[in-house]
Amino acid sequence: MSKDLRLNDEIRVRDVRLVGEEGEQLGIMAVRDALSLAVEKSLDLVEIAPTAKPPVCKLMDYGKYKYEQAKRDKEARKKQKSMEIKEVKLRPNIEDHDFETKARNAQRFLTEGDKVKVTIMFRGREVTHPELGKTLCLRLAEFCKAESSIEREPKLEGRNMIMILASVKHD
């Protein structure tokens, strides 16, 4: 038996199902005939379903296809909104006015659709009172509750307490 034949199949290994440039079926033909047809029409022969029996090939201008694909991808990326994590740094003994300024900044970031990482920095013996940092984090979360939800509860990591607020979409 020849290597060119499949067992229990009258279709030869070197045959392909050919699809025209407009999507029309051109039938099953030998690879060399499909290639000569592609050269005749100044197109490329592209294998689109290699696991099918027989494999499916299409006549197309591959360069034009790649260009249009890149254009579609670029357009999809343009419409996609990228989200960033903005950081607001506070100290445990912050004054009210300074707190309100930082909280308004956090509110603005959240309305723009970004996440906000709230960092309370402890210096010296301040770290012995983590409850002050936690109340400050919760106070900020309360200030921004209309625009956000707490994604990560306040947690002490070394000399910093970190909390993450996620933007709530209003559509």
CSV table of N, CA and C in Angstrom, one decimal:
chain,number,residue,atom,x,y,z
A,1,MET,N,0.8,-1.2,0.0
A,1,MET,CA,0.0,0.0,0.0
A,1,MET,C,0.9,1.2,0.0
A,2,SER,N,0.5,2.2,-0.7
A,2,SER,CA,1.3,3.5,-0.9
A,2,SER,C,1.2,4.3,0.4
A,3,LYS,N,2.2,5.1,0.7
A,3,LYS,CA,2.1,6.0,1.8
A,3,LYS,C,1.1,7.2,1.6
A,4,ASP,N,0.8,7.3,0.3
A,4,ASP,CA,-0.1,8.4,-0.1
A,4,ASP,C,-1.5,8.1,0.2
A,5,LEU,N,-1.9,6.9,0.6
A,5,LEU,CA,-3.3,6.5,0.9
A,5,LEU,C,-3.5,6.3,2.3
A,6,ARG,N,-4.7,6.7,2.8
A,6,ARG,CA,-5.1,6.5,4.1
A,6,ARG,C,-5.9,5.2,4.2
A,7,LEU,N,-5.9,4.5,5.3
A,7,LEU,CA,-6.6,3.3,5.4
A,7,LEU,C,-8.1,3.5,5.4
A,8,ASN,N,-8.8,2.7,4.7
A,8,ASN,CA,-10.3,2.8,4.7
A,8,ASN,C,-10.8,4.2,4.3
A,9,ASP,N,-10.1,4.8,3.4
A,9,ASP,CA,-10.4,6.2,3.0
A,9,ASP,C,-10.0,6.4,1.6
A,10,GLU,N,-10.9,6.8,0.7
A,10,GLU,CA,-10.5,7.0,-0.7
A,10,GLU,C,-9.9,8.3,-0.9
A,11,ILE,N,-9.8,9.2,0.1
A,11,ILE,CA,-9.1,10.5,-0.1
A,11,ILE,C,-7.7,10.4,0.2
A,12,ARG,N,-6.8,10.9,-0.7
A,12,ARG,CA,-5.4,10.8,-0.5
A,12,ARG,C,-4.9,11.8,0.5
A,13,VAL,N,-3.7,11.5,1.1
A,13,VAL,CA,-3.2,12.4,2.1
A,13,VAL,C,-2.8,13.8,1.5
A,14,ARG,N,-2.4,13.8,0.2
A,14,ARG,CA,-2.0,15.0,-0.4
A,14,ARG,C,-3.2,15.8,-1.0
A,15,ASP,N,-4.4,15.4,-0.7
A,15,ASP,CA,-5.6,16.2,-1.1
A,15,ASP,C,-6.0,17.2,-0.1
A,16,VAL,N,-6.6,18.2,-0.5
A,16,VAL,CA,-7.1,19.3,0.4
A,16,VAL,C,-8.5,19.7,-0.1
A,17,ARG,N,-9.3,20.1,0.8
A,17,ARG,CA,-10.6,20.8,0.5
A,17,ARG,C,-10.3,22.2,0.3
A,18,LEU,N,-10.6,22.8,-0.9
A,18,LEU,CA,-10.3,24.1,-1.2
A,18,LEU,C,-11.5,25.1,-1.1
A,19,VAL,N,-11.3,26.2,-0.5
A,19,VAL,CA,-12.3,27.2,-0.3
A,19,VAL,C,-11.8,28.5,-1.1
A,20,GLY,N,-12.6,29.0,-1.9
A,20,GLY,CA,-12.3,30.2,-2.7
A,20,GLY,C,-12.2,31.5,-1.9
A,21,GLU,N,-11.7,32.6,-2.5
A,21,GLU,CA,-11.5,33.8,-1.8
A,21,GLU,C,-12.8,34.4,-1.3
A,22,GLU,N,-14.0,34.1,-1.9
A,22,GLU,CA,-15.2,34.7,-1.4
A,22,GLU,C,-15.9,33.7,-0.5
A,23,GLY,N,-15.3,32.5,-0.1
A,23,GLY,CA,-15.9,31.6,0.8
A,23,GLY,C,-16.6,30.4,0.1
A,24,GLU,N,-16.5,30.4,-1.3
A,24,GLU,CA,-17.2,29.3,-2.0
A,24,GLU,C,-16.4,28.1,-2.0
A,25,GLN,N,-17.0,26.9,-2.0
A,25,GLN,CA,-16.4,25.6,-2.0
A,25,GLN,C,-15.9,25.3,-3.5
A,26,LEU,N,-14.6,25.0,-3.6
A,26,LEU,CA,-14.0,24.7,-4.9
A,26,LEU,C,-13.8,23.2,-5.0
A,27,GLY,N,-14.1,22.4,-3.9
A,27,GLY,CA,-14.0,21.0,-4.0
A,27,GLY,C,-12.7,20.5,-3.4
A,28,ILE,N,-12.5,19.1,-3.5
A,28,ILE,CA,-11.3,18.4,-3.1
A,28,ILE,C,-10.4,18.3,-4.2
A,29,MET,N,-9.1,18.7,-4.1
A,29,MET,CA,-8.1,18.6,-5.1
A,29,MET,C,-6.7,18.4,-4.6
A,30,ALA,N,-5.8,18.0,-5.4
A,30,ALA,CA,-4.4,17.8,-5.0
A,30,ALA,C,-3.8,19.1,-4.5
A,31,VAL,N,-2.9,19.0,-3.6
A,31,VAL,CA,-2.2,20.2,-3.1
A,31,VAL,C,-1.5,21.0,-4.3
A,32,ARG,N,-0.8,20.3,-5.2
A,32,ARG,CA,-0.1,20.9,-6.3
A,32,ARG,C,-1.1,21.7,-7.2
A,33,ASP,N,-2.3,21.1,-7.4
A,33,ASP,CA,-3.3,21.8,-8.2
A,33,ASP,C,-3.8,23.0,-7.5
A,34,ALA,N,-4.0,22.9,-6.2
A,34,ALA,CA,-4.5,24.1,-5.4
A,34,ALA,C,-3.4,25.2,-5.4
A,35,LEU,N,-2.2,24.8,-5.3
A,35,LEU,CA,-1.1,25.8,-5.3
A,35,LEU,C,-1.0,26.4,-6.7
A,36,SER,N,-1.1,25.7,-7.8
A,36,SER,CA,-1.1,26.3,-9.1
A,36,SER,C,-2.2,27.2,-9.3
A,37,LEU,N,-3.4,26.9,-8.8
A,37,LEU,CA,-4.6,27.8,-8.8
A,37,LEU,C,-4.3,29.1,-8.1
A,38,ALA,N,-3.7,29.0,-6.9
A,38,ALA,CA,-3.4,30.1,-6.1
A,38,ALA,C,-2.4,31.0,-6.8
A,39,VAL,N,-1.3,30.4,-7.4
A,39,VAL,CA,-0.3,31.2,-8.2
A,39,VAL,C,-1.0,31.9,-9.4
A,40,GLU,N,-1.9,31.2,-10.0
A,40,GLU,CA,-2.6,31.7,-11.2
A,40,GLU,C,-3.5,32.9,-10.8
A,41,LYS,N,-4.0,32.9,-9.7
A,41,LYS,CA,-4.9,34.0,-9.2
A,41,LYS,C,-4.1,35.1,-8.4
A,42,SER,N,-2.8,34.9,-8.2
A,42,SER,CA,-1.9,35.8,-7.4
A,42,SER,C,-2.4,35.9,-6.0
A,43,LEU,N,-2.7,34.7,-5.4
A,43,LEU,CA,-3.1,34.6,-4.0
A,43,LEU,C,-2.3,33.6,-3.3
A,44,ASP,N,-2.5,33.6,-2.0
A,44,ASP,CA,-1.8,32.6,-1.1
A,44,ASP,C,-2.7,31.4,-0.8
A,45,LEU,N,-2.1,30.3,-0.6
A,45,LEU,CA,-2.9,29.1,-0.2
A,45,LEU,C,-2.6,28.9,1.3
A,46,VAL,N,-3.7,29.1,2.1
A,46,VAL,CA,-3.5,29.1,3.5
A,46,VAL,C,-4.3,27.9,4.1
A,47,GLU,N,-3.7,27.1,4.9
A,47,GLU,CA,-4.3,26.0,5.6
A,47,GLU,C,-5.1,26.5,6.8
A,48,ILE,N,-6.4,26.4,6.8
A,48,ILE,CA,-7.2,26.9,7.9
A,48,ILE,C,-7.7,25.9,8.9
A,49,ALA,N,-7.8,24.6,8.4
A,49,ALA,CA,-8.2,23.5,9.3
A,49,ALA,C,-7.4,22.3,9.1
A,50,PRO,N,-6.2,22.2,9.7
A,50,PRO,CA,-5.3,21.1,9.4
A,50,PRO,C,-5.7,19.8,9.9
A,51,THR,N,-6.6,19.8,10.9
A,51,THR,CA,-7.0,18.5,11.5
A,51,THR,C,-8.2,17.9,10.8
A,52,ALA,N,-8.9,18.6,9.9
A,52,ALA,CA,-10.1,18.1,9.2
A,52,ALA,C,-9.6,17.0,8.2
A,53,LYS,N,-10.6,16.2,7.8
A,53,LYS,CA,-10.2,15.2,6.9
A,53,LYS,C,-11.1,15.4,5.6
A,54,PRO,N,-10.6,15.8,4.5
A,54,PRO,CA,-9.2,16.3,4.3
A,54,PRO,C,-9.0,17.7,4.8
A,55,PRO,N,-7.7,18.1,5.0
A,55,PRO,CA,-7.4,19.4,5.5
A,55,PRO,C,-8.0,20.5,4.6
A,56,VAL,N,-8.5,21.6,5.3
A,56,VAL,CA,-9.1,22.7,4.5
A,56,VAL,C,-8.1,23.8,4.3
A,57,CYS,N,-8.1,24.2,3.0
A,57,CYS,CA,-7.2,25.4,2.6
A,57,CYS,C,-8.0,26.4,2.0
A,58,LYS,N,-7.6,27.7,2.1
A,58,LYS,CA,-8.3,28.8,1.5
A,58,LYS,C,-7.4,29.6,0.7
A,59,LEU,N,-8.0,30.1,-0.4
A,59,LEU,CA,-7.2,31.1,-1.3
A,59,LEU,C,-7.5,32.5,-0.7
A,60,MET,N,-6.4,33.2,-0.4
A,60,MET,CA,-6.6,34.5,0.2
A,60,MET,C,-5.3,35.3,0.0
A,61,ASP,N,-5.4,36.6,0.1
A,61,ASP,CA,-4.2,37.5,0.1
A,61,ASP,C,-3.8,37.6,1.6
A,62,TYR,N,-2.8,36.8,2.0
A,62,TYR,CA,-2.5,36.6,3.4
A,62,TYR,C,-2.0,38.0,4.0
A,63,GLY,N,-1.2,38.7,3.3
A,63,GLY,CA,-0.7,40.0,3.8
A,63,GLY,C,-1.9,41.0,4.1
A,64,LYS,N,-2.9,41.0,3.2
A,64,LYS,CA,-4.0,41.9,3.4
A,64,LYS,C,-4.8,41.4,4.6
A,65,TYR,N,-4.9,40.0,4.8
A,65,TYR,CA,-5.6,39.5,5.9
A,65,TYR,C,-5.0,39.9,7.2
A,66,LYS,N,-3.6,39.7,7.3
A,66,LYS,CA,-2.9,40.1,8.5
A,66,LYS,C,-3.0,41.6,8.8
A,67,TYR,N,-3.0,42.4,7.8
A,67,TYR,CA,-3.2,43.9,8.0
A,67,TYR,C,-4.5,44.2,8.6
A,68,GLU,N,-5.6,43.6,8.0
A,68,GLU,CA,-6.9,43.8,8.5
A,68,GLU,C,-7.1,43.3,9.9
A,69,GLN,N,-6.5,42.2,10.2
A,69,GLN,CA,-6.6,41.6,11.6
A,69,GLN,C,-5.9,42.5,12.6
A,70,ALA,N,-4.7,43.1,12.2
A,70,ALA,CA,-4.1,44.0,13.1
A,70,ALA,C,-4.9,45.3,13.3
A,71,LYS,N,-5.6,45.7,12.3
A,71,LYS,CA,-6.5,46.9,12.4
A,71,LYS,C,-7.6,46.7,13.3
A,72,ARG,N,-8.2,45.5,13.2
A,72,ARG,CA,-9.3,45.1,14.1
A,72,ARG,C,-8.8,45.0,15.6
A,73,ASP,N,-7.7,44.4,15.8
A,73,ASP,CA,-7.1,44.3,17.1
A,73,ASP,C,-6.8,45.7,17.7
A,74,LYS,N,-6.3,46.6,16.9
A,74,LYS,CA,-6.0,47.9,17.4
A,74,LYS,C,-7.3,48.7,17.7
A,75,GLU,N,-8.3,48.5,16.9
A,75,GLU,CA,-9.6,49.2,17.2
A,75,GLU,C,-10.2,48.6,18.5
A,76,ALA,N,-10.1,47.3,18.7
A,76,ALA,CA,-10.6,46.7,20.0
A,76,ALA,C,-9.8,47.2,21.2
A,77,ARG,N,-8.5,47.4,21.1
A,77,ARG,CA,-7.7,47.9,22.2
A,77,ARG,C,-8.1,49.4,22.5
A,78,LYS,N,-8.4,50.1,21.4
A,78,LYS,CA,-8.8,51.5,21.6
A,78,LYS,C,-10.0,51.7,22.4
A,79,LYS,N,-11.0,50.8,22.2
A,79,LYS,CA,-12.3,50.9,22.9
A,79,LYS,C,-12.2,50.3,24.4
A,80,GLN,N,-11.1,49.6,24.7
A,80,GLN,CA,-10.9,49.0,26.0
A,80,GLN,C,-10.4,50.0,27.0
A,81,LYS,N,-11.1,50.1,28.2
A,81,LYS,CA,-10.6,51.0,29.2
A,81,LYS,C,-9.6,50.3,30.1
A,82,SER,N,-8.5,50.9,30.2
A,82,SER,CA,-7.5,50.2,31.1
A,82,SER,C,-7.6,50.8,32.5
A,83,MET,N,-7.5,49.9,33.5
A,83,MET,CA,-7.7,50.3,34.9
A,83,MET,C,-6.4,50.3,35.6
A,84,GLU,N,-6.1,51.3,36.4
A,84,GLU,CA,-4.9,51.4,37.1
A,84,GLU,C,-5.2,51.4,38.6
A,85,ILE,N,-4.1,51.1,39.3
A,85,ILE,CA,-4.2,51.2,40.8
A,85,ILE,C,-3.5,52.5,41.2
A,86,LYS,N,-4.2,53.4,41.7
A,86,LYS,CA,-3.7,54.7,42.2
A,86,LYS,C,-3.5,54.5,43.7
A,87,GLU,N,-2.5,55.2,44.3
A,87,GLU,CA,-2.2,55.1,45.7
A,87,GLU,C,-2.4,56.4,46.4
A,88,VAL,N,-3.0,56.3,47.6
A,88,VAL,CA,-3.1,57.4,48.5
A,88,VAL,C,-2.4,57.0,49.8
A,89,LYS,N,-1.4,57.9,50.2
A,89,LYS,CA,-0.6,57.6,51.4
A,89,LYS,C,-1.0,58.5,52.5
A,90,LEU,N,-1.3,57.9,53.6
A,90,LEU,CA,-1.7,58.7,54.8
A,90,LEU,C,-0.8,58.3,56.0
A,91,ARG,N,-0.8,59.2,57.0
A,91,ARG,CA,-0.2,58.9,58.3
A,91,ARG,C,-1.2,58.8,59.4
A,92,PRO,N,-1.0,58.1,60.5
A,92,PRO,CA,-2.0,57.9,61.5
A,92,PRO,C,-2.5,59.2,62.1
A,93,ASN,N,-1.6,60.2,62.3
A,93,ASN,CA,-2.0,61.4,63.0
A,93,ASN,C,-2.2,62.6,62.0
A,94,ILE,N,-2.9,62.3,60.9
A,94,ILE,CA,-3.2,63.3,59.8
A,94,ILE,C,-4.3,64.3,60.3
A,95,GLU,N,-4.1,65.5,59.9
A,95,GLU,CA,-5.1,66.5,60.2
A,95,GLU,C,-6.3,66.4,59.4
A,96,ASP,N,-7.5,66.9,59.8
A,96,ASP,CA,-8.7,66.8,59.1
A,96,ASP,C,-8.7,67.3,57.7
A,97,HIS,N,-8.2,68.5,57.5
A,97,HIS,CA,-8.2,69.1,56.2
A,97,HIS,C,-7.3,68.3,55.2
A,98,ASP,N,-6.2,67.8,55.7
A,98,ASP,CA,-5.3,67.0,54.9
A,98,ASP,C,-6.0,65.7,54.5
A,99,PHE,N,-6.7,65.1,55.5
A,99,PHE,CA,-7.4,63.9,55.2
A,99,PHE,C,-8.5,64.1,54.2
A,100,GLU,N,-9.2,65.2,54.3
A,100,GLU,CA,-10.3,65.5,53.3
A,100,GLU,C,-9.7,65.7,51.9
A,101,THR,N,-8.5,66.3,51.8
A,101,THR,CA,-7.9,66.5,50.5
A,101,THR,C,-7.5,65.1,49.9
A,102,LYS,N,-6.9,64.3,50.7
A,102,LYS,CA,-6.5,62.9,50.2
A,102,LYS,C,-7.8,62.1,49.9
A,103,ALA,N,-8.8,62.2,50.6
A,103,ALA,CA,-10.1,61.5,50.4
A,103,ALA,C,-10.7,62.0,49.1
A,104,ARG,N,-10.7,63.3,48.8
A,104,ARG,CA,-11.3,63.8,47.6
A,104,ARG,C,-10.5,63.3,46.4
A,105,ASN,N,-9.1,63.2,46.5
A,105,ASN,CA,-8.3,62.6,45.5
A,105,ASN,C,-8.7,61.2,45.2
A,106,ALA,N,-8.9,60.4,46.3
A,106,ALA,CA,-9.3,59.0,46.2
A,106,ALA,C,-10.6,58.9,45.5
A,107,GLN,N,-11.5,59.8,45.9
A,107,GLN,CA,-12.9,59.8,45.3
A,107,GLN,C,-12.8,60.0,43.8
A,108,ARG,N,-12.0,61.0,43.4
A,108,ARG,CA,-11.8,61.3,41.9
A,108,ARG,C,-11.2,60.1,41.2
A,109,PHE,N,-10.2,59.4,41.8
A,109,PHE,CA,-9.6,58.2,41.1
A,109,PHE,C,-10.7,57.2,40.9
A,110,LEU,N,-11.5,57.0,42.0
A,110,LEU,CA,-12.6,56.0,41.9
A,110,LEU,C,-13.6,56.3,40.8
A,111,THR,N,-14.0,57.6,40.7
A,111,THR,CA,-15.0,57.9,39.7
A,111,THR,C,-14.4,57.8,38.3
A,112,GLU,N,-13.1,57.9,38.1
A,112,GLU,CA,-12.5,57.7,36.8
A,112,GLU,C,-12.4,56.2,36.5
A,113,GLY,N,-12.7,55.3,37.5
A,113,GLY,CA,-12.7,53.9,37.2
A,113,GLY,C,-11.5,53.2,37.7
A,114,ASP,N,-10.6,53.8,38.4
A,114,ASP,CA,-9.4,53.2,38.9
A,114,ASP,C,-9.6,52.6,40.3
A,115,LYS,N,-8.7,51.7,40.6
A,115,LYS,CA,-8.7,51.2,42.0
A,115,LYS,C,-7.8,52.1,42.8
A,116,VAL,N,-8.1,52.1,44.1
A,116,VAL,CA,-7.3,53.0,45.0
A,116,VAL,C,-6.6,52.1,46.1
A,117,LYS,N,-5.3,52.2,46.2
A,117,LYS,CA,-4.6,51.5,47.3
A,117,LYS,C,-4.3,52.5,48.4
A,118,VAL,N,-4.9,52.3,49.5
A,118,VAL,CA,-4.7,53.2,50.7
A,118,VAL,C,-3.6,52.7,51.5
A,119,THR,N,-2.6,53.5,51.7
A,119,THR,CA,-1.4,53.1,52.6
A,119,THR,C,-1.3,54.0,53.8
A,120,ILE,N,-1.4,53.4,54.9
A,120,ILE,CA,-1.1,54.2,56.2
A,120,ILE,C,0.3,53.8,56.6
A,121,MET,N,1.2,54.9,56.6
A,121,MET,CA,2.6,54.6,57.0
A,121,MET,C,2.8,54.9,58.5
A,122,PHE,N,3.3,54.0,59.2
A,122,PHE,CA,3.6,54.1,60.6
A,122,PHE,C,5.1,54.4,60.8
A,123,ARG,N,5.4,55.4,61.7
A,123,ARG,CA,6.8,55.6,62.0
A,123,ARG,C,7.1,55.5,63.5
A,124,GLY,N,8.2,55.0,63.8
A,124,GLY,CA,8.6,54.8,65.2
A,124,GLY,C,7.6,54.0,66.0
A,125,ARG,N,7.2,54.5,67.1
A,125,ARG,CA,6.3,53.8,68.0
A,125,ARG,C,4.8,53.8,67.6
A,126,GLU,N,4.5,54.5,66.5
A,126,GLU,CA,3.1,54.5,66.0
A,126,GLU,C,2.6,53.1,65.6
A,127,VAL,N,3.5,52.3,65.2
A,127,VAL,CA,3.2,50.9,64.8
A,127,VAL,C,2.5,50.1,66.0
A,128,THR,N,2.7,50.6,67.2
A,128,THR,CA,2.1,49.9,68.4
A,128,THR,C,0.6,50.2,68.5
A,129,HIS,N,0.1,51.1,67.6
A,129,HIS,CA,-1.3,51.4,67.7
A,129,HIS,C,-1.9,51.2,66.3
A,130,PRO,N,-2.0,49.9,65.8
A,130,PRO,CA,-2.6,49.7,64.5
A,130,PRO,C,-4.1,50.0,64.4
A,131,GLU,N,-4.7,50.1,65.5
A,131,GLU,CA,-6.2,50.4,65.5
A,131,GLU,C,-6.4,51.8,65.0
A,132,LEU,N,-5.4,52.7,65.2
A,132,LEU,CA,-5.6,54.1,64.6
A,132,LEU,C,-5.5,54.0,63.1
A,133,GLY,N,-4.7,53.2,62.6
A,133,GLY,CA,-4.6,53.1,61.1
A,133,GLY,C,-5.9,52.4,60.5
A,134,LYS,N,-6.4,51.4,61.3
A,134,LYS,CA,-7.6,50.8,60.8
A,134,LYS,C,-8.8,51.7,60.8
A,135,THR,N,-8.9,52.5,61.8
A,135,THR,CA,-10.0,53.5,61.9
A,135,THR,C,-9.9,54.5,60.8
A,136,LEU,N,-8.7,54.9,60.5
A,136,LEU,CA,-8.4,55.9,59.4
A,136,LEU,C,-8.8,55.3,58.1
A,137,CYS,N,-8.4,54.0,57.8
A,137,CYS,CA,-8.8,53.3,56.6
A,137,CYS,C,-10.3,53.2,56.4
A,138,LEU,N,-11.0,52.9,57.5
A,138,LEU,CA,-12.4,52.7,57.4
A,138,LEU,C,-13.1,54.1,57.3
A,139,ARG,N,-12.5,55.1,57.9
A,139,ARG,CA,-13.1,56.5,57.7
A,139,ARG,C,-13.0,56.9,56.2
A,140,LEU,N,-11.9,56.6,55.6
A,140,LEU,CA,-11.7,56.9,54.2
A,140,LEU,C,-12.7,56.1,53.3
A,141,ALA,N,-12.9,54.8,53.7
A,141,ALA,CA,-13.8,54.0,52.9
A,141,ALA,C,-15.2,54.5,53.1
A,142,GLU,N,-15.6,55.0,54.3
A,142,GLU,CA,-16.9,55.6,54.5
A,142,GLU,C,-17.1,56.9,53.7
A,143,PHE,N,-16.0,57.7,53.6
A,143,PHE,CA,-16.0,58.9,52.8
A,143,PHE,C,-16.3,58.6,51.3
A,144,CYS,N,-15.7,57.5,50.8
A,144,CYS,CA,-15.9,57.1,49.4
A,144,CYS,C,-16.9,56.0,49.2
A,145,LYS,N,-17.8,55.8,50.1
A,145,LYS,CA,-18.7,54.6,50.0
A,145,LYS,C,-19.6,54.7,48.8
A,146,ALA,N,-19.9,55.9,48.3
A,146,ALA,CA,-20.8,56.0,47.1
A,146,ALA,C,-20.1,55.5,45.8
A,147,GLU,N,-18.8,55.7,45.7
A,147,GLU,CA,-18.0,55.4,44.5
A,147,GLU,C,-17.3,54.1,44.6
A,148,SER,N,-17.2,53.5,45.8
A,148,SER,CA,-16.4,52.3,45.9
A,148,SER,C,-16.9,51.2,46.9
A,149,SER,N,-16.2,50.1,46.8
A,149,SER,CA,-16.4,49.0,47.8
A,149,SER,C,-15.0,48.6,48.2
A,150,ILE,N,-15.0,48.0,49.4
A,150,ILE,CA,-13.7,47.6,49.9
A,150,ILE,C,-13.3,46.2,49.3
A,151,GLU,N,-12.3,46.2,48.5
A,151,GLU,CA,-11.8,45.0,47.8
A,151,GLU,C,-10.9,44.1,48.8
A,152,ARG,N,-10.1,44.8,49.6
A,152,ARG,CA,-9.2,44.2,50.5
A,152,ARG,C,-9.3,44.9,51.8
A,153,GLU,N,-9.6,44.2,52.9
A,153,GLU,CA,-9.7,44.9,54.2
A,153,GLU,C,-8.3,45.4,54.6
A,154,PRO,N,-8.3,46.4,55.5
A,154,PRO,CA,-7.1,46.9,56.0
A,154,PRO,C,-6.2,45.8,56.7
A,155,LYS,N,-5.0,45.7,56.3
A,155,LYS,CA,-4.1,44.7,56.9
A,155,LYS,C,-2.7,45.3,57.1
A,156,LEU,N,-2.1,45.0,58.3
A,156,LEU,CA,-0.8,45.5,58.6
A,156,LEU,C,0.2,44.7,57.9
A,157,GLU,N,1.1,45.3,57.1
A,157,GLU,CA,2.2,44.6,56.5
A,157,GLU,C,3.5,45.4,56.8
A,158,GLY,N,4.2,44.8,57.7
A,158,GLY,CA,5.4,45.5,58.2
A,158,GLY,C,5.1,46.8,58.9
A,159,ARG,N,5.6,48.0,58.4
A,159,ARG,CA,5.2,49.3,59.1
A,159,ARG,C,4.1,50.0,58.3
A,160,ASN,N,3.5,49.3,57.3
A,160,ASN,CA,2.4,49.9,56.6
A,160,ASN,C,1.1,49.1,56.7
A,161,MET,N,0.0,49.8,56.7
A,161,MET,CA,-1.3,49.2,56.7
A,161,MET,C,-1.9,49.5,55.3
A,162,ILE,N,-2.3,48.4,54.6
A,162,ILE,CA,-2.8,48.6,53.3
A,162,ILE,C,-4.3,48.1,53.1
A,163,MET,N,-5.0,48.9,52.4
A,163,MET,CA,-6.4,48.6,52.1
A,163,MET,C,-6.6,48.9,50.6
A,164,ILE,N,-7.4,48.1,49.9
A,164,ILE,CA,-7.7,48.4,48.5
A,164,ILE,C,-9.2,48.7,48.3
A,165,LEU,N,-9.5,49.8,47.6
A,165,LEU,CA,-10.9,50.1,47.3
A,165,LEU,C,-11.1,49.9,45.8
A,166,ALA,N,-12.1,49.3,45.4
A,166,ALA,CA,-12.5,49.1,44.0
A,166,ALA,C,-13.6,50.0,43.6
A,167,SER,N,-13.5,50.5,42.4
A,167,SER,CA,-14.6,51.4,41.9
A,167,SER,C,-15.9,50.6,41.6
A,168,VAL,N,-17.0,51.2,42.0
A,168,VAL,CA,-18.3,50.6,41.7
A,168,VAL,C,-18.8,51.3,40.5
A,169,LYS,N,-19.2,50.5,39.4
A,169,LYS,CA,-19.7,51.1,38.2
A,169,LYS,C,-21.1,51.5,38.3
A,170,HIS,N,-21.4,52.7,37.9
A,170,HIS,CA,-22.8,53.2,37.9
A,170,HIS,C,-23.2,53.4,36.4
A,171,ASP,N,-23.9,52.3,35.8
A,171,ASP,CA,-24.3,52.4,34.4
A,171,ASP,C,-25.8,52.6,34.3
